[in-house]
Coordinates of C-alpha atoms in Angstrom, one line a residue:
Chain I
M1 CA 12.7 -22.7 2.6
Q2 CA 11.6 -19.4 3.2
V3 CA 8.6 -18.9 5.7
A4 CA 6.7 -15.8 5.4
V5 CA 4.7 -14.3 9.1
A6 CA 1.5 -12.7 7.9
S7 CA -2.3 -11.6 9.3
G8 CA -5.1 -10.4 8.1
K9 CA -5.2 -9.0 11.0
G10 CA -2.9 -6.1 12.6
G11 CA -1.3 -7.2 16.7
T12 CA -2.6 -10.7 16.4
G13 CA 1.9 -11.5 17.0
K14 CA 3.5 -12.3 14.3
T15 CA 7.0 -10.5 14.8
T16 CA 6.3 -12.1 18.7
V17 CA 6.2 -15.0 16.5
A18 CA 8.5 -14.5 13.9
V19 CA 11.2 -13.4 16.6
N20 CA 10.4 -16.2 19.1
L21 CA 11.3 -17.7 15.6
A22 CA 14.1 -16.5 14.5
H23 CA 15.8 -17.1 18.2
V24 CA 15.4 -20.5 18.8
L25 CA 16.3 -21.3 15.2
A26 CA 19.7 -19.7 15.2
E27 CA 20.7 -21.6 18.1
E28 CA 20.7 -24.2 15.3
G29 CA 22.3 -22.7 12.7
P30 CA 21.8 -19.6 10.3
I31 CA 18.3 -18.3 10.3
Q32 CA 18.2 -14.8 8.8
L33 CA 15.1 -13.1 9.0
L34 CA 13.7 -10.5 7.0
D35 CA 11.2 -7.7 8.2
C36 CA 8.6 -6.6 5.6
D37 CA 6.2 -4.9 7.1
V38 CA 8.1 -1.8 5.7
E39 CA 5.6 0.3 7.4
E40 CA 6.3 0.2 10.2
P41 CA 9.1 -1.7 11.3
N42 CA 9.9 -3.1 14.5
A43 CA 11.4 -6.7 14.7
H44 CA 14.6 -4.9 15.5
L45 CA 13.1 -3.4 18.7
F46 CA 12.8 -7.0 20.2
L47 CA 16.4 -8.4 18.9
H48 CA 18.4 -5.4 18.7
P49 CA 20.6 -6.0 15.9
T50 CA 24.0 -4.4 14.8
Q51 CA 23.4 -2.6 11.8
H52 CA 26.1 -3.7 8.6
E53 CA 25.1 -1.8 5.7
V54 CA 22.2 0.6 4.1
R55 CA 20.9 0.6 0.7
E56 CA 18.9 3.3 -1.1
V57 CA 15.7 1.9 -2.5
N58 CA 15.1 3.3 -5.2
I59 CA 12.8 3.8 -8.4
R60 CA 13.0 5.2 -12.0
V61 CA 10.4 8.1 -13.0
P62 CA 10.6 9.8 -16.1
A63 CA 11.5 13.1 -16.3
V64 CA 11.0 15.4 -19.5
N65 CA 13.8 17.0 -22.0
R66 CA 10.9 20.4 -23.5
A67 CA 12.7 20.8 -26.4
R68 CA 11.9 17.0 -27.5
C69 CA 8.7 16.4 -26.5
T70 CA 5.9 17.4 -29.0
G71 CA 3.5 17.0 -27.1
C72 CA 1.5 14.1 -28.6
G73 CA 0.5 12.1 -25.0
K74 CA 1.6 8.8 -26.5
C75 CA 3.0 8.2 -23.1
V76 CA -0.2 9.6 -21.5
E77 CA -2.3 6.6 -23.4
A78 CA 0.5 4.3 -22.0
C79 CA 1.5 5.4 -18.6
A80 CA -1.9 3.6 -16.3
F81 CA -1.6 5.4 -13.6
H82 CA -2.1 9.4 -14.8
A83 CA 0.9 10.0 -13.5
I84 CA 2.2 12.2 -16.8
A85 CA -0.6 14.1 -19.0
V86 CA 0.3 16.4 -21.9
L87 CA -0.6 20.1 -20.3
G88 CA 0.0 23.1 -22.2
E89 CA 1.9 21.7 -25.2
K90 CA 4.4 19.3 -23.5
A91 CA 4.2 16.5 -21.1
L92 CA 4.2 16.7 -17.3
V93 CA 5.8 14.3 -14.9
F94 CA 4.0 13.9 -11.5
P95 CA 7.0 11.7 -9.8
E96 CA 4.7 10.9 -6.7
L97 CA 2.0 9.2 -8.8
C98 CA 4.6 7.1 -11.0
H99 CA 5.1 3.4 -10.4
G100 CA 8.3 3.3 -12.5
C101 CA 7.5 0.6 -14.6
G102 CA 9.3 2.8 -18.0
S103 CA 6.4 2.7 -20.4
C104 CA 6.4 6.0 -21.7
V105 CA 10.1 6.3 -21.7
R106 CA 9.8 3.0 -24.4
V107 CA 7.0 4.5 -26.2
C108 CA 8.0 8.0 -26.6
P109 CA 8.7 8.4 -29.8
T110 CA 11.2 11.4 -30.1
G111 CA 13.4 10.3 -27.4
A112 CA 11.9 12.9 -24.9
L113 CA 11.8 10.9 -21.7
H114 CA 14.3 10.0 -19.8
E115 CA 14.8 7.7 -16.4
E116 CA 15.8 9.5 -13.0
P117 CA 15.6 7.9 -9.2
R118 CA 13.6 8.7 -7.2
R119 CA 14.1 7.6 -3.7
L120 CA 11.6 5.3 -2.2
G121 CA 13.2 4.6 1.4
I122 CA 15.9 2.1 3.1
V123 CA 17.6 -1.8 3.3
S124 CA 19.2 -2.3 5.8
R125 CA 21.3 -5.3 6.7
G126 CA 23.2 -6.4 10.0
S127 CA 22.7 -9.2 12.5
A128 CA 21.1 -9.9 16.3
G129 CA 23.5 -12.7 17.5
R130 CA 23.4 -15.6 14.3
I131 CA 20.8 -13.5 13.1
D132 CA 21.2 -12.4 9.5
F133 CA 18.6 -9.6 10.0
V134 CA 17.0 -7.4 7.3
Q135 CA 14.9 -5.1 7.4
G136 CA 13.2 -2.4 4.6
K137 CA 11.8 1.0 5.8
I138 CA 9.8 3.3 3.8
D139 CA 10.3 7.1 3.7
V140 CA 8.1 9.8 5.1
G141 CA 5.5 10.9 2.1
A142 CA 6.5 7.6 0.0
A143 CA 3.3 5.8 -1.4
L144 CA 5.0 2.8 -2.5
A145 CA 5.7 0.2 -0.5
V146 CA 6.1 -3.2 -2.5
P147 CA 9.2 -2.0 -4.2
V148 CA 10.8 -1.6 -1.6
V149 CA 9.8 -5.2 0.1
K150 CA 10.6 -6.2 -2.9
A151 CA 14.1 -5.0 -2.5
V152 CA 14.5 -6.3 1.1
K153 CA 13.5 -9.8 -0.8
R154 CA 16.2 -9.3 -2.6
A155 CA 18.9 -9.3 0.3
A156 CA 17.4 -13.5 1.8
W157 CA 20.3 -15.5 1.1
A158 CA 19.7 -19.3 -0.2
G159 CA 18.8 -20.9 2.9
D160 CA 16.6 -21.4 5.7
V161 CA 14.6 -17.4 6.1
I162 CA 11.8 -16.7 8.1
L163 CA 9.5 -13.1 6.3
D164 CA 7.7 -10.6 9.2
A165 CA 5.2 -9.0 6.8
P166 CA 2.8 -6.6 7.5
P167 CA -0.3 -7.0 8.8
G168 CA -3.7 -7.0 6.3
T169 CA -3.7 -8.9 2.2
S170 CA -3.0 -5.9 0.4
C171 CA -0.1 -5.4 -2.4
P172 CA 2.6 -5.4 0.3
V173 CA 1.8 -8.3 2.0
V174 CA 1.1 -10.0 -1.2
A175 CA 5.0 -8.9 -2.5
T176 CA 5.6 -10.9 1.0
I177 CA 4.2 -13.8 0.6
A178 CA 4.5 -14.5 -3.4
R179 CA 7.0 -17.5 -4.2
C180 CA 7.1 -18.4 -0.3
D181 CA 6.9 -22.2 1.0
Y182 CA 4.6 -21.0 3.3
V183 CA 2.5 -18.9 5.2
L184 CA 2.2 -18.9 8.9
L185 CA -0.8 -16.5 9.5
V186 CA -1.2 -15.6 13.3
T187 CA -4.2 -15.0 14.3
E188 CA -6.4 -14.4 18.0
P189 CA -9.9 -16.2 18.8
T190 CA -11.8 -12.8 18.4
P191 CA -14.6 -12.2 15.8
F192 CA -11.9 -9.7 14.0
G193 CA -9.1 -12.9 14.1
L194 CA -11.8 -14.3 12.5
N195 CA -12.9 -12.0 9.9
D196 CA -9.6 -11.2 9.1
L197 CA -7.9 -14.5 9.4
K198 CA -10.7 -15.4 6.4
L199 CA -10.0 -12.7 4.6
A200 CA -6.3 -13.8 4.7
I201 CA -7.2 -17.4 4.1
E202 CA -8.5 -16.3 0.6
L203 CA -5.3 -14.4 0.0
V204 CA -2.8 -18.2 0.2
R205 CA -5.2 -19.7 -1.3
E206 CA -5.4 -17.9 -4.3
M207 CA -2.0 -17.4 -4.8
K208 CA -1.3 -21.3 -4.1
I209 CA 1.2 -21.3 -0.9
P210 CA 0.7 -24.2 2.0
H211 CA -0.1 -22.4 5.0
G212 CA -1.4 -23.3 8.6
V213 CA -2.4 -21.0 11.9
V214 CA -0.7 -20.1 15.2
L215 CA -3.6 -18.5 17.2
N216 CA -1.9 -16.1 19.7
R217 CA -3.9 -14.8 23.3
A218 CA -5.8 -18.6 23.1
G219 CA -8.5 -19.1 25.8
I220 CA -9.7 -15.6 25.5
G221 CA -12.4 -14.8 22.6
T222 CA -14.7 -17.6 21.5
D223 CA -13.9 -21.1 19.6
D224 CA -15.2 -19.5 16.3
V225 CA -11.7 -20.0 14.8
Q226 CA -10.7 -22.9 16.3
E227 CA -14.0 -25.0 14.3
Y228 CA -13.3 -22.4 11.8
C229 CA -10.0 -24.1 10.8
Y230 CA -10.9 -27.5 11.6
R231 CA -13.8 -27.0 9.0
E232 CA -11.0 -25.8 6.7
R233 CA -9.5 -27.9 7.2
I234 CA -6.4 -26.3 8.2
P235 CA -3.8 -26.5 10.9
I236 CA -3.1 -25.1 13.8
L237 CA 0.1 -25.5 14.6
L238 CA 1.0 -23.9 17.8
R239 CA -1.4 -22.3 20.5
I240 CA -0.1 -19.7 22.8
P241 CA -2.0 -19.0 25.5
F242 CA -3.2 -15.7 26.9
D243 CA -1.3 -14.9 29.6
R244 CA -0.1 -11.9 31.7
H245 CA 3.4 -12.5 31.5
F246 CA 3.5 -13.7 28.0
A247 CA 1.9 -9.7 27.4
E248 CA 4.7 -8.5 30.4
T249 CA 7.7 -10.1 28.2
I250 CA 7.0 -8.5 25.4
A251 CA 5.6 -5.0 26.1
H252 CA 8.9 -4.6 27.9
G253 CA 10.3 -5.9 24.7
R254 CA 11.6 -9.5 25.1
L255 CA 11.2 -12.3 24.1
I256 CA 9.0 -15.8 25.3
V257 CA 11.9 -17.7 24.5
Q258 CA 14.3 -16.2 26.9
E259 CA 11.9 -15.2 29.2
F260 CA 10.6 -19.0 29.2
P261 CA 13.0 -21.4 28.4
D262 CA 10.6 -24.6 27.9
W263 CA 9.4 -22.4 25.3
R264 CA 12.0 -22.9 23.2
I265 CA 10.8 -26.5 22.8
E266 CA 7.1 -25.5 21.1
F267 CA 8.6 -23.0 18.8
R268 CA 11.1 -25.5 17.4
H269 CA 8.4 -27.6 17.1
L270 CA 6.5 -25.4 14.6
W271 CA 9.6 -25.1 12.7
E272 CA 9.7 -28.7 12.6
R273 CA 6.1 -29.2 11.3
V274 CA 6.2 -25.9 8.7
R275 CA 8.7 -27.6 7.1
R276 CA 7.2 -31.2 7.5
G277 CA 4.4 -29.3 4.7
G278 CA 2.2 -27.9 8.2
R279 CA -0.1 -31.1 8.1
G280 CA -1.9 -32.6 10.7
Chain B
M15 CA -15.3 31.2 -23.6
K16 CA -16.2 27.7 -22.8
I17 CA -15.9 27.1 -18.9
A18 CA -16.4 23.3 -16.7
I19 CA -18.2 23.3 -13.7
T20 CA -18.0 20.0 -11.3
A21 CA -22.1 19.1 -10.3
Q22 CA -23.3 15.9 -9.0
G23 CA -26.1 15.5 -11.5
P24 CA -26.6 15.9 -15.7
T25 CA -28.1 18.8 -15.8
L26 CA -27.6 22.9 -14.7
D27 CA -29.5 22.6 -12.2
S28 CA -27.6 19.3 -10.7
A29 CA -25.7 20.7 -7.7
L30 CA -22.1 22.5 -7.4
D31 CA -19.8 18.9 -6.8
P32 CA -17.2 20.2 -4.1
R33 CA -14.1 17.7 -5.5
F34 CA -12.6 17.9 -9.2
G35 CA -11.1 14.9 -9.9
R36 CA -14.0 12.9 -8.7
C37 CA -16.9 14.9 -9.3
Q38 CA -20.1 13.5 -10.7
Y39 CA -20.1 14.7 -13.3
L40 CA -18.9 17.9 -15.6
I41 CA -21.1 20.5 -16.9
L42 CA -19.0 22.1 -19.7
A43 CA -21.2 25.6 -20.9
D44 CA -19.9 28.7 -23.4
T45 CA -20.7 31.6 -21.3
L46 CA -22.1 34.0 -24.4
T47 CA -24.6 31.2 -25.5
S48 CA -25.3 29.6 -22.4
D49 CA -25.3 26.6 -24.4
W50 CA -24.3 23.2 -21.7
T51 CA -23.7 19.5 -22.5
A52 CA -22.6 16.9 -19.5
I53 CA -20.1 14.5 -19.6
P54 CA -19.8 11.5 -17.0
N55 CA -17.0 11.8 -15.2
P56 CA -14.4 9.4 -16.8
V57 CA -12.4 8.5 -14.0
L58 CA -13.9 8.4 -11.3
G59 CA -13.3 4.9 -10.6
E60 CA -9.8 5.0 -11.0
P61 CA -7.0 4.1 -8.0
G62 CA -5.2 7.6 -8.4
G63 CA -4.4 10.6 -10.7
A64 CA -7.9 11.4 -10.9
G65 CA -7.1 15.2 -10.5
I66 CA -4.1 15.1 -13.2
A67 CA -6.5 12.8 -15.7
M68 CA -9.2 15.2 -15.3
A69 CA -7.2 18.1 -16.7
Q70 CA -6.1 16.1 -19.4
R71 CA -9.6 16.3 -20.6
L72 CA -10.1 19.5 -19.7
A73 CA -7.3 21.4 -22.0
Q74 CA -8.2 17.9 -24.8
E75 CA -11.9 19.7 -24.8
K76 CA -10.0 23.3 -25.0
V77 CA -12.7 24.5 -21.4
E78 CA -10.7 28.4 -20.1
A79 CA -12.3 28.4 -16.6
L80 CA -12.4 25.5 -13.6
I81 CA -15.4 26.0 -11.2
T82 CA -14.7 23.8 -8.6
G83 CA -15.5 23.3 -4.9
N84 CA -11.5 22.3 -3.5
I85 CA -8.5 22.1 -5.9
G86 CA -5.6 18.9 -4.8
P87 CA -1.9 19.8 -5.4
N88 CA -2.0 17.7 -8.2
A89 CA -3.9 19.3 -10.1
A90 CA -3.8 22.3 -9.4
R91 CA 0.0 21.9 -10.7
A92 CA -1.6 20.4 -14.2
L93 CA -4.2 23.2 -14.7
S94 CA -1.3 25.5 -13.8
A95 CA 0.3 24.0 -16.6
S96 CA -2.7 24.2 -19.1
G97 CA -3.8 27.7 -17.9
I98 CA -7.0 26.9 -17.0
P99 CA -7.6 29.2 -14.1
V100 CA -9.6 27.8 -11.5
Y101 CA -12.5 29.4 -9.4
I102 CA -13.7 28.1 -6.5
A103 CA -17.5 28.6 -5.8
G104 CA -18.9 27.8 -2.0
G105 CA -22.2 25.6 -3.0
G106 CA -25.3 25.7 -4.8
T107 CA -26.1 24.5 -8.7
A108 CA -24.6 24.8 -11.4
R109 CA -26.2 27.4 -13.1
Q110 CA -26.1 29.5 -10.2
A111 CA -22.1 29.3 -9.8
L112 CA -22.5 29.9 -13.9
A113 CA -24.3 33.0 -12.5
D114 CA -21.9 34.1 -10.7
F115 CA -18.7 33.4 -12.6
R116 CA -19.6 35.9 -15.2
E117 CA -20.8 38.1 -13.0
G118 CA -17.2 38.1 -11.4
R119 CA -18.7 37.2 -7.9
L120 CA -16.6 34.5 -7.6
A121 CA -12.5 34.3 -6.2
A122 CA -9.6 33.0 -8.6
A123 CA -7.8 29.9 -6.8
S124 CA -3.1 30.7 -6.2
G125 CA -2.3 27.5 -5.7
P126 CA -4.3 24.2 -4.7
T127 CA -7.3 24.8 -1.5
V128 CA -7.2 20.7 0.1
T129 CA -4.2 18.1 -0.1
A130 CA -4.2 15.0 -2.2
H131 CA -7.2 13.1 -2.1
S132 CA -9.6 15.0 0.0
G133 CA -11.9 13.7 -2.9
M134 CA -12.2 10.0 -2.5

């Protein structure tokens, strides 16, 4: 099954949950971890994977054959992103704005447009112990994260997969959690955690994906997140206490389940609850 | 000659709008007759490419010069391709900008003056 670890708020502990869960599951069988936070991937800092292969992610953007272009403007009408304009009587392409949909090429009546690849980033694949590790990374200056996220997801195998999502509730998150079997929403018991949890809940409900909460830094702040979850009947599947030793472990780039072996059962139990649909 | 001025309101006495792609209104004025019309920015709410779409509009309107406050890289490239020079005004009303342009007091921009998305 495919389980995404997501969060409306940044810095709640998505990667902490994803890497510890993956590490524990790898003791029992094959598991794959996809780092879909392509703008700032960091799961590798915990897992130190080897790198077997690197692939470029490209979209196809139009290029103009000026001899054939009549300046009719059909391509301009077809483009939803103003990435092509007819100026100086010929079509002019603005590649940074192009989403690579290909509409302009299809509507061009004179065949004046063809597509050329434009690089957006890379997907690398390797392994960390028994974890099959895939990471996407967007190039500096590229604005489109979604095609890179999708390229990471194309590397997913048929077995169990954990997806480390980017923070927030926008397009790259939607692309990450789409078609997942379950979403673990990591939050913290603060007004900020609650506010952004509500946004994330709205998203997973809209997308009709089963979901549950991991409450990180439990013990600080207020009871509002917990009360909200009770009221909304959202299961809290794991509580990670606010503990100096955990903070130090993470600050040193180490895994909770390695430093505190008792916690292996907690993460294994978390997976078991997710597998059972995460209710109750 | 037909020119375009970016403005924050729908009249010649409105303040100049320093943004191009995200200006509130576009005032199209004739430098000889002083006739003018104001059109609300048709692409104000677009998520991206507003400068390019506005440049396209100016080309369709057969505008021969633009007066605005700042110009971004995409709009500069689009306007340059359509052969529409950009004149930079520091502030004041659209009417003052028009008068300054007629007197030759405005300098033409040789390229972008700000980075992309500065007007958002």
